[in-house]
PDB file of C-alpha atoms in Angstrom:
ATOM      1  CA  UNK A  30     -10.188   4.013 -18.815  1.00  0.00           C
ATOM      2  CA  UNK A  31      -6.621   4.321 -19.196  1.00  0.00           C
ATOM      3  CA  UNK A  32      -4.123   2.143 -17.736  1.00  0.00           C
ATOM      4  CA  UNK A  33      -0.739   2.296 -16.540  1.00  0.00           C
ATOM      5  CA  UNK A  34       0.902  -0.586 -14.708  1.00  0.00           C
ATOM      6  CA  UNK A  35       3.944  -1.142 -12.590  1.00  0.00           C
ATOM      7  CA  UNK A  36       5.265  -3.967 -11.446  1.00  0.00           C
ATOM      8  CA  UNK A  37       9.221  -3.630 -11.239  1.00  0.00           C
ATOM      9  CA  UNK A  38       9.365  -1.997  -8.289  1.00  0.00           C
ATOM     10  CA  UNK A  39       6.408  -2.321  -6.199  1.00  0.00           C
ATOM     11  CA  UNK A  40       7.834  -4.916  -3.774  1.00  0.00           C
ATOM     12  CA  UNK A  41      11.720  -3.684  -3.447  1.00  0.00           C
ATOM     13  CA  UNK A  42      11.273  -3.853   0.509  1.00  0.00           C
ATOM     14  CA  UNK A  43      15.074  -3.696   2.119  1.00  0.00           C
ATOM     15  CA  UNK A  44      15.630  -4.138   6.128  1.00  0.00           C
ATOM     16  CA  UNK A  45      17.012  -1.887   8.611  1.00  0.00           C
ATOM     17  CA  UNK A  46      19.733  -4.371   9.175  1.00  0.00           C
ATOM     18  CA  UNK A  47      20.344  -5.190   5.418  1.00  0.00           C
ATOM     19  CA  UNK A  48      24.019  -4.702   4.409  1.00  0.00           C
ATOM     20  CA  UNK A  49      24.801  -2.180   2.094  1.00  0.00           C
ATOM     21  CA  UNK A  50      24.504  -3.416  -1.618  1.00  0.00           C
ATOM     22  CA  UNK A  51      21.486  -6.157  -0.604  1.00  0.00           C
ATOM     23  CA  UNK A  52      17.989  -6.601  -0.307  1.00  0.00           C
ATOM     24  CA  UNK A  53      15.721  -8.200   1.533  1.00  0.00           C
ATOM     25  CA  UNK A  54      12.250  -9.181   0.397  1.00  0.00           C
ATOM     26  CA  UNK A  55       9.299 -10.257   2.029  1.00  0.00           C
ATOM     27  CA  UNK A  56       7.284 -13.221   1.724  1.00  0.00           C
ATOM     28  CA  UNK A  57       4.290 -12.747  -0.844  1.00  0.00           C
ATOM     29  CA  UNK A  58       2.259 -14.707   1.574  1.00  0.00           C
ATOM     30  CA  UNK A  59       1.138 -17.176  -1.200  1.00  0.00           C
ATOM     31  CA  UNK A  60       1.498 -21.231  -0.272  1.00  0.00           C
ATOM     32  CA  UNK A  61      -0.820 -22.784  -2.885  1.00  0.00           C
ATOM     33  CA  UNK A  62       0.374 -23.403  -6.356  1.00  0.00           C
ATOM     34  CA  UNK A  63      -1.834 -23.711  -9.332  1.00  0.00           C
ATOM     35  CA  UNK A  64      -1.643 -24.995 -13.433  1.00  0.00           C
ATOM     36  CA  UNK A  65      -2.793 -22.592 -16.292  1.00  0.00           C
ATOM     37  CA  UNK A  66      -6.286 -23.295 -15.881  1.00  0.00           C
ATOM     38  CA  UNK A  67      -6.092 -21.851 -12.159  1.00  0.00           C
ATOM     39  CA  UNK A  68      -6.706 -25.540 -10.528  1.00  0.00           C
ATOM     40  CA  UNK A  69      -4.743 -26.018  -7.246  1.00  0.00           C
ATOM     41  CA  UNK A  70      -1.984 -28.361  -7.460  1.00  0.00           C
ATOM     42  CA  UNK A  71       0.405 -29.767  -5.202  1.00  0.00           C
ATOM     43  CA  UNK A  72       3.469 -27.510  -5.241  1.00  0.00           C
ATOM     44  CA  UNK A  73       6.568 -30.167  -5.391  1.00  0.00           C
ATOM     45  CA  UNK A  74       8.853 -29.225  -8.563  1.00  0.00           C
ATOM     46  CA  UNK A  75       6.530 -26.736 -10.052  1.00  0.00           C
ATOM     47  CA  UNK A  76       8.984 -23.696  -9.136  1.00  0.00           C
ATOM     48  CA  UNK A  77       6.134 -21.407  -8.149  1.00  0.00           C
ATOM     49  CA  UNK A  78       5.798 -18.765  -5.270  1.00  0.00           C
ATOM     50  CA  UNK A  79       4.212 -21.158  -3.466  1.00  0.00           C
ATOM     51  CA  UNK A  80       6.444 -23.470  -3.623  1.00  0.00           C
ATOM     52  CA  UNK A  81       9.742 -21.347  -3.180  1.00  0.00           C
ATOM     53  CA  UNK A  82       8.320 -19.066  -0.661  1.00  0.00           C
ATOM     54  CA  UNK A  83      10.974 -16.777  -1.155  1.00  0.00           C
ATOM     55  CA  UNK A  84      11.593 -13.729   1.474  1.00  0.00           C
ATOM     56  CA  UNK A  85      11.561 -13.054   4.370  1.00  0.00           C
ATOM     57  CA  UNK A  86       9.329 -14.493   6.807  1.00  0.00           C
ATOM     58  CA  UNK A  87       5.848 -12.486   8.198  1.00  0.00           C
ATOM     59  CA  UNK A  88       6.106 -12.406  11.677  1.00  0.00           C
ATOM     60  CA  UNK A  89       3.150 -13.503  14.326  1.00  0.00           C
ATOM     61  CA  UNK A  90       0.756 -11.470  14.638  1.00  0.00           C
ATOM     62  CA  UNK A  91       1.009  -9.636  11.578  1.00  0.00           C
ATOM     63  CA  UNK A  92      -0.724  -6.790  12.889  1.00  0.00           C
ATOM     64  CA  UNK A  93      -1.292  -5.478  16.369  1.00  0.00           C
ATOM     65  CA  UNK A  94      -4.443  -3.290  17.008  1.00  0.00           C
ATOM     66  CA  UNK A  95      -4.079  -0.350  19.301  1.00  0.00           C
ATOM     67  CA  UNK A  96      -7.566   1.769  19.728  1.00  0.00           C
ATOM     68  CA  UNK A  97      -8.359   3.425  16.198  1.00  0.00           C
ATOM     69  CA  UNK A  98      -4.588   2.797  14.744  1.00  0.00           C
ATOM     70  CA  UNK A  99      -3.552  -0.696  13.764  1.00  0.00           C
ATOM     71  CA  UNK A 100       0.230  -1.311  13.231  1.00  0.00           C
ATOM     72  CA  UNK A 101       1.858  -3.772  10.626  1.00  0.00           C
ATOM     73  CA  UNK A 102       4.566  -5.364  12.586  1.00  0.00           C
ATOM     74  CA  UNK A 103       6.207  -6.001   9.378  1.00  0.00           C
ATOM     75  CA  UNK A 104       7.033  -2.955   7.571  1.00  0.00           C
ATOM     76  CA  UNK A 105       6.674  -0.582  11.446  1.00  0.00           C
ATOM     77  CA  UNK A 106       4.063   1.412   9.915  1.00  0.00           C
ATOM     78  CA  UNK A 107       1.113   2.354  11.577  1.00  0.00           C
ATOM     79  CA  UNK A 108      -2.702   2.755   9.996  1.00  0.00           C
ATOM     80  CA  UNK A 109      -6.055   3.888  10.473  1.00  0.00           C
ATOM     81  CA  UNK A 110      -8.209   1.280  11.576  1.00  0.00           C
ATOM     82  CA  UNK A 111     -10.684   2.474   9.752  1.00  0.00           C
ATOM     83  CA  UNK A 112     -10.312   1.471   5.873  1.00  0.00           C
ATOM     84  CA  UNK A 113     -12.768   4.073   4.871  1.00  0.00           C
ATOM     85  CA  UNK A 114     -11.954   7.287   6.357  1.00  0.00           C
ATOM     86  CA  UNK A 115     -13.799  10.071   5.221  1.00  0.00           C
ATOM     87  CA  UNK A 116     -16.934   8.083   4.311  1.00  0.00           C
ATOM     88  CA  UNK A 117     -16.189   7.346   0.008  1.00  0.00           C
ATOM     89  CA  UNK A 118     -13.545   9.141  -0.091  1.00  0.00           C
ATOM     90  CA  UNK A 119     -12.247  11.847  -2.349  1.00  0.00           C
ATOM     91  CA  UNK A 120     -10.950  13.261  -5.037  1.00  0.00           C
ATOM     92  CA  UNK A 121      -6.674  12.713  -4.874  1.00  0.00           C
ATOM     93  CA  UNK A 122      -5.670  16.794  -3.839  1.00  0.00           C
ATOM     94  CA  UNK A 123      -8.654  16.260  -1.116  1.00  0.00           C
ATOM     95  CA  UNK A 124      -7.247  12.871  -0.094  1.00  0.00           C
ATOM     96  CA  UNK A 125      -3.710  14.396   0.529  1.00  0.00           C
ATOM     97  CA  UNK A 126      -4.917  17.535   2.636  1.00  0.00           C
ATOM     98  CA  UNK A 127      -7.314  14.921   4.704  1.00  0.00           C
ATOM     99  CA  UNK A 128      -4.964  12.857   5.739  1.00  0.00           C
ATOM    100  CA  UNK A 129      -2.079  15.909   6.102  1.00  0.00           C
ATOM    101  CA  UNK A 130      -5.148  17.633   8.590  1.00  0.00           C
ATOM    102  CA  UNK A 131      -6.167  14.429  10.748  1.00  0.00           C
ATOM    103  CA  UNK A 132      -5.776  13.861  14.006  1.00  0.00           C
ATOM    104  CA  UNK A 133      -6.081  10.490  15.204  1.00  0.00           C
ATOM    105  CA  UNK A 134      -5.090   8.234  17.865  1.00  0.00           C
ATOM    106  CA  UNK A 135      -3.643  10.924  19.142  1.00  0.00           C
ATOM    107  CA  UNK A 136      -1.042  11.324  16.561  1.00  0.00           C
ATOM    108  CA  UNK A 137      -1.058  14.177  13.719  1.00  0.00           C
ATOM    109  CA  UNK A 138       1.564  13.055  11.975  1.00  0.00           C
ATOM    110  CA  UNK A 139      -0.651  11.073   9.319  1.00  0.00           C
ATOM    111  CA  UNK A 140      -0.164  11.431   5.121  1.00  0.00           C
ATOM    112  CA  UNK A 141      -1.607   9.603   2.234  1.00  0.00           C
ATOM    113  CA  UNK A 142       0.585   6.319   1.728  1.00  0.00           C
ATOM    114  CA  UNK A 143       2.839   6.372  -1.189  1.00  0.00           C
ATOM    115  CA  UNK A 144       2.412   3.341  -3.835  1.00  0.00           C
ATOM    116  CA  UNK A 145       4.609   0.989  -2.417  1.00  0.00           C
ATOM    117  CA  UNK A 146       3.584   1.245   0.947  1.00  0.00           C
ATOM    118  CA  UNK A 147      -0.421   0.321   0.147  1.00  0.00           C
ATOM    119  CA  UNK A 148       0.804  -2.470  -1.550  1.00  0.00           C
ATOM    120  CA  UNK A 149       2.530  -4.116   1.067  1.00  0.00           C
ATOM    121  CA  UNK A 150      -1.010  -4.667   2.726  1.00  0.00           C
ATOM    122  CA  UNK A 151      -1.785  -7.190  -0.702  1.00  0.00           C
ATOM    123  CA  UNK A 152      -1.724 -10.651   0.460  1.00  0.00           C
ATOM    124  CA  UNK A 153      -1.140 -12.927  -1.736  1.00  0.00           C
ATOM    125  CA  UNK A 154      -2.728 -16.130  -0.539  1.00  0.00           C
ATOM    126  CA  UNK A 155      -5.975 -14.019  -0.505  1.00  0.00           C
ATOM    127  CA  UNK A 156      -8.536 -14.304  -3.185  1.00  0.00           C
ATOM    128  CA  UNK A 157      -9.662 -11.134  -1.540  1.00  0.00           C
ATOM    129  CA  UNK A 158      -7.149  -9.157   0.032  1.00  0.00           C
ATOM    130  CA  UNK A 159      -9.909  -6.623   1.917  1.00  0.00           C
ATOM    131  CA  UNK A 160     -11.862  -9.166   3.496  1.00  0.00           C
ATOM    132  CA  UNK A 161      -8.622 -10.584   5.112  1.00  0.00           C
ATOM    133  CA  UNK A 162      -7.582  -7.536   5.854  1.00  0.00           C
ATOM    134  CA  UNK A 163     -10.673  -6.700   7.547  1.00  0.00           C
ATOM    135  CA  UNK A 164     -10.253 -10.101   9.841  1.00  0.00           C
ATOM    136  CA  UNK A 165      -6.786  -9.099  10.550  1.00  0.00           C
ATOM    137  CA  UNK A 166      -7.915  -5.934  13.060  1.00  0.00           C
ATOM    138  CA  UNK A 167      -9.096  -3.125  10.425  1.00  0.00           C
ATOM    139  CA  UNK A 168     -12.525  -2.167   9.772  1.00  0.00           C
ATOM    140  CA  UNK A 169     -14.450  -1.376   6.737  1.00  0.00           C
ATOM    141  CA  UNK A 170     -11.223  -1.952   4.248  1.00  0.00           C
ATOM    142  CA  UNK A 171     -13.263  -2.104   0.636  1.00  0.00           C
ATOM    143  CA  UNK A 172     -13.132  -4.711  -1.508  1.00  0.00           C
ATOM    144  CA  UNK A 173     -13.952  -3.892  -5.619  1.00  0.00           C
ATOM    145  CA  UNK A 174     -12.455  -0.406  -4.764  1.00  0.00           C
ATOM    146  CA  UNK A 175      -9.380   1.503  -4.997  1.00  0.00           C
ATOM    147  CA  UNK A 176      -6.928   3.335  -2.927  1.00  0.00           C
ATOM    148  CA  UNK A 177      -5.140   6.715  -3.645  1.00  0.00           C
ATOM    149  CA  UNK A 178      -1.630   6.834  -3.187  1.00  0.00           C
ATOM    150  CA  UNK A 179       0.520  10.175  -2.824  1.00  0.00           C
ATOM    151  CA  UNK A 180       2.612   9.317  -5.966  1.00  0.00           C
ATOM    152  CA  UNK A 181       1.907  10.763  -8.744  1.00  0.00           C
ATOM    153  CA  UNK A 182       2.132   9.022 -12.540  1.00  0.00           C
ATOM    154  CA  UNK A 183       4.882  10.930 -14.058  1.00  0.00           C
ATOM    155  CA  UNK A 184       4.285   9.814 -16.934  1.00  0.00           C
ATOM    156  CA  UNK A 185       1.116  11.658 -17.095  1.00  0.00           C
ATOM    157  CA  UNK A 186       0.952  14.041 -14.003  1.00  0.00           C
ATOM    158  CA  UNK A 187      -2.721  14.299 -13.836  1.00  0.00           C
ATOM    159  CA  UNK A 188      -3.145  10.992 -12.919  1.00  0.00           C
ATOM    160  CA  UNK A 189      -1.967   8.934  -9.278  1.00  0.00           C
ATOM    161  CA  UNK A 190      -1.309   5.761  -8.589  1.00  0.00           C
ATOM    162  CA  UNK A 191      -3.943   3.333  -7.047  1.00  0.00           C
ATOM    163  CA  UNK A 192      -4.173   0.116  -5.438  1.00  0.00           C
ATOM    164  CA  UNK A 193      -6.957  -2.318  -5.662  1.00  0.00           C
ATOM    165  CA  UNK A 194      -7.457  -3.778  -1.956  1.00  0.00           C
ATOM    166  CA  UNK A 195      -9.246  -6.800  -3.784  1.00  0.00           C
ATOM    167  CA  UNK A 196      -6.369  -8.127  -6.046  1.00  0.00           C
ATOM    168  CA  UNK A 197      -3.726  -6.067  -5.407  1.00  0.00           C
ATOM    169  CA  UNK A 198      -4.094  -4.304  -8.719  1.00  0.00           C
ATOM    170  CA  UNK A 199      -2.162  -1.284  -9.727  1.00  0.00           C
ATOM    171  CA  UNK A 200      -3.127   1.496 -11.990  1.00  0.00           C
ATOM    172  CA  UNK A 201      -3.269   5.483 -12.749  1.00  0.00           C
ATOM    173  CA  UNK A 202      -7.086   7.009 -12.549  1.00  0.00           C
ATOM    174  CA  UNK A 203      -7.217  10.740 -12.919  1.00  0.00           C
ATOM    175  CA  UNK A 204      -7.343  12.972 -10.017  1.00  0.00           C
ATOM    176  CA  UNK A 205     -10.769  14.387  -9.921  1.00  0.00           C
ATOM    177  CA  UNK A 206     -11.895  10.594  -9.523  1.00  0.00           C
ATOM    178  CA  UNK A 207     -13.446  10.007  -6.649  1.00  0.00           C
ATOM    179  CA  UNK A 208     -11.530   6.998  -4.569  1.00  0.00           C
ATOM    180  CA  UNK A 209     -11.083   5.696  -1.191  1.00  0.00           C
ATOM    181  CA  UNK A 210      -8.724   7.209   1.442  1.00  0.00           C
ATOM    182  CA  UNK A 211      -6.496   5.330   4.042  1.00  0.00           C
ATOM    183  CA  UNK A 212      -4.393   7.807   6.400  1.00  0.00           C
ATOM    184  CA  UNK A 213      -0.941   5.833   7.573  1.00  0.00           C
ATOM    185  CA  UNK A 214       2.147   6.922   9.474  1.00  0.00           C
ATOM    186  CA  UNK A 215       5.593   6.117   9.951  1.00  0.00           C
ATOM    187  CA  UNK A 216       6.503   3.126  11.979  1.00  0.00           C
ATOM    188  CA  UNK A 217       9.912   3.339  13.173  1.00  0.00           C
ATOM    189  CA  UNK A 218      11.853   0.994  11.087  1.00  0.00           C
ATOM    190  CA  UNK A 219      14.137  -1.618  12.954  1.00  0.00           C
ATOM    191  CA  UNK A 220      12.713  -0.884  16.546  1.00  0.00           C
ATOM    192  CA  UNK A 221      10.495  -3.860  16.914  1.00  0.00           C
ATOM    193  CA  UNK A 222      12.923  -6.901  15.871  1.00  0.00           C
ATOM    194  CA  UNK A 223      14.822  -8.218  12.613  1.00  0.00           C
ATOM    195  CA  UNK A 224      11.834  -9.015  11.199  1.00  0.00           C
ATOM    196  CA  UNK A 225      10.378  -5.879  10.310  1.00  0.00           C
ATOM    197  CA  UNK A 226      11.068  -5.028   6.755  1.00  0.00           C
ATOM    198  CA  UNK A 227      11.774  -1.246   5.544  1.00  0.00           C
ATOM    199  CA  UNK A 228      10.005  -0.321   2.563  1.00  0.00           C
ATOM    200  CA  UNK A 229      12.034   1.933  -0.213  1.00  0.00           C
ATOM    201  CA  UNK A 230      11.352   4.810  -1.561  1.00  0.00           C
ATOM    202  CA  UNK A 231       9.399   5.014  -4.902  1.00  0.00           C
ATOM    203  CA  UNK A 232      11.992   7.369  -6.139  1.00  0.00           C
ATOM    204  CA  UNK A 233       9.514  10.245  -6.788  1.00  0.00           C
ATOM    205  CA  UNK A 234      10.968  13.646  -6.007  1.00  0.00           C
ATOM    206  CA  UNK A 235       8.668  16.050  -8.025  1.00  0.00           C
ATOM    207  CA  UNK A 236       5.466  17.157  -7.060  1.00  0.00           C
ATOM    208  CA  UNK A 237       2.378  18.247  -8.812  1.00  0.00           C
ATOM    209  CA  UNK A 238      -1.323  19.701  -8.488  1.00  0.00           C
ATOM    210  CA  UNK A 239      -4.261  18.193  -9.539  1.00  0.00           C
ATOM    211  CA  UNK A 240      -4.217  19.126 -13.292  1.00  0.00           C
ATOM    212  CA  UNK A 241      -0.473  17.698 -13.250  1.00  0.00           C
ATOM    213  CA  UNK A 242       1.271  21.145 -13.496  1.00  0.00           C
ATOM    214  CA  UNK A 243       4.384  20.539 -11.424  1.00  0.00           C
ATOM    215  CA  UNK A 244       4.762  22.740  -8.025  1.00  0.00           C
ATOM    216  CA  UNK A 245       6.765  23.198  -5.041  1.00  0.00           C
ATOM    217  CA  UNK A 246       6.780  20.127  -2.880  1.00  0.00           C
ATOM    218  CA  UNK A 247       7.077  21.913   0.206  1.00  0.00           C
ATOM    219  CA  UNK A 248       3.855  21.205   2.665  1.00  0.00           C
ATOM    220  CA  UNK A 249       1.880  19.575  -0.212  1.00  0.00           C
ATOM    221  CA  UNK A 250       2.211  16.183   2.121  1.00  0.00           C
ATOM    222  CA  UNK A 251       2.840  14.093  -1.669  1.00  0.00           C
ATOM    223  CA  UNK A 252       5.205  11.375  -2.075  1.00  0.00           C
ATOM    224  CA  UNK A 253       7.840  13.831  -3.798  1.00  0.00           C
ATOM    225  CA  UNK A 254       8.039  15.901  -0.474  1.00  0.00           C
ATOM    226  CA  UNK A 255       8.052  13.092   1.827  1.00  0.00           C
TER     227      UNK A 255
END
């Protein structure tokens, strides 16, 4: 299966009240530091993640359950509760129109999460990011599985990006695969306290069917229109 990773620009997440020119990052959520072999070891000196803990601060709780919507009081946006909605998902153009067509919690305002923002849900003190996940609030979030994003690969259009709730993984699988769904909306950034971290746009702007022709964004409900 081909591969395509990105790393540069996953976790640029910048604050409502960030100055212009700067950027604020969240904490990984990693406190344990380790040697090559993967053996825990005390984190003094080593210079590691968890060590440095650099970022900004999670706040407490994390997330904040409200019926069948759970909202992430870091980054203001809301999600489904339910971390497998439709039952085994889809194929990606079926995920986008799902989530575009749901009503839920009484809101209809719900798309297909861009790259960025499913990967803001990896934890990186987890071994397993979906079983924290799913003692965090959220139900049925699946663990060995992958998410479809909105964003397309541009590299090769047919593909989309995904995001392993497991490990945090990123990579392109082709459209027609069949992969699991999670509906979000926006939070509104900066109205809960200084805490609350914006995410950034992945800089997509193009938008493209499922064979990776390039079409009008307008109501496709992908990353480039949104």
């Amino acid at each position: 299966m081909r591969k395509m990773y990105a790393f540069s620009f996953l976790l640029l997440f910048v604050t409502s009240i960030a100055l212009a020119g700067t950027v604020n990052l969240p904490q990984t959520g990693q406190t344990n530091c380790y040697d090559e072999s993967g053996t825990e070891i005390a984190c003094t000196g080593t210079g590691q993640d968890g060590e440095i803990q650099a970022g900004v601060a999670w706040p407490s709780p994390r997330f904040t359950v409200s019926g069948d919507c759970v909202t992430d009081n870091l980054t203001g946006l809301m999600w489904a509760k339910n971390g497998n909605l439709p039952d085994s998902g889809g194929a990606w153009d079926q995920a986008v129109d799902y989530c575009s067509n749901l009503t839920l919690g009484g809101y209809t305002d719900w798309r297909l999460p861009n790259v960025n923002e499913l990967e803001s849900l990896v934890n990186g003190a987890e071994s397993n990011t979906a079983t924290w996940l799913n003692t965090q609030g959220f139900t049925n979030v699946q663990a060995l599985s992958w998410y479809w994003s909105s964003t397309t690969y541009a590299g090769s259009p047919g593909y989309a990006w995904v995001v392993s709730m497991d490990d945090g993984d990123v990579t392109g699988f082709y459209k027609s695969y069949n992969v699991y769904v999670w509906p979000v909306r926006s939070g509104q950034c900066g109205s809960f306290d200084n805490s609350v971290i914006c995410l950034p746009k992945t800089g997509q702007t193009k938008c493209y069917n499922a064979s990776g022709a390039e079409i009008s964004c307008s109501g496709t409900g992908q990353d480039g229109e949104l």
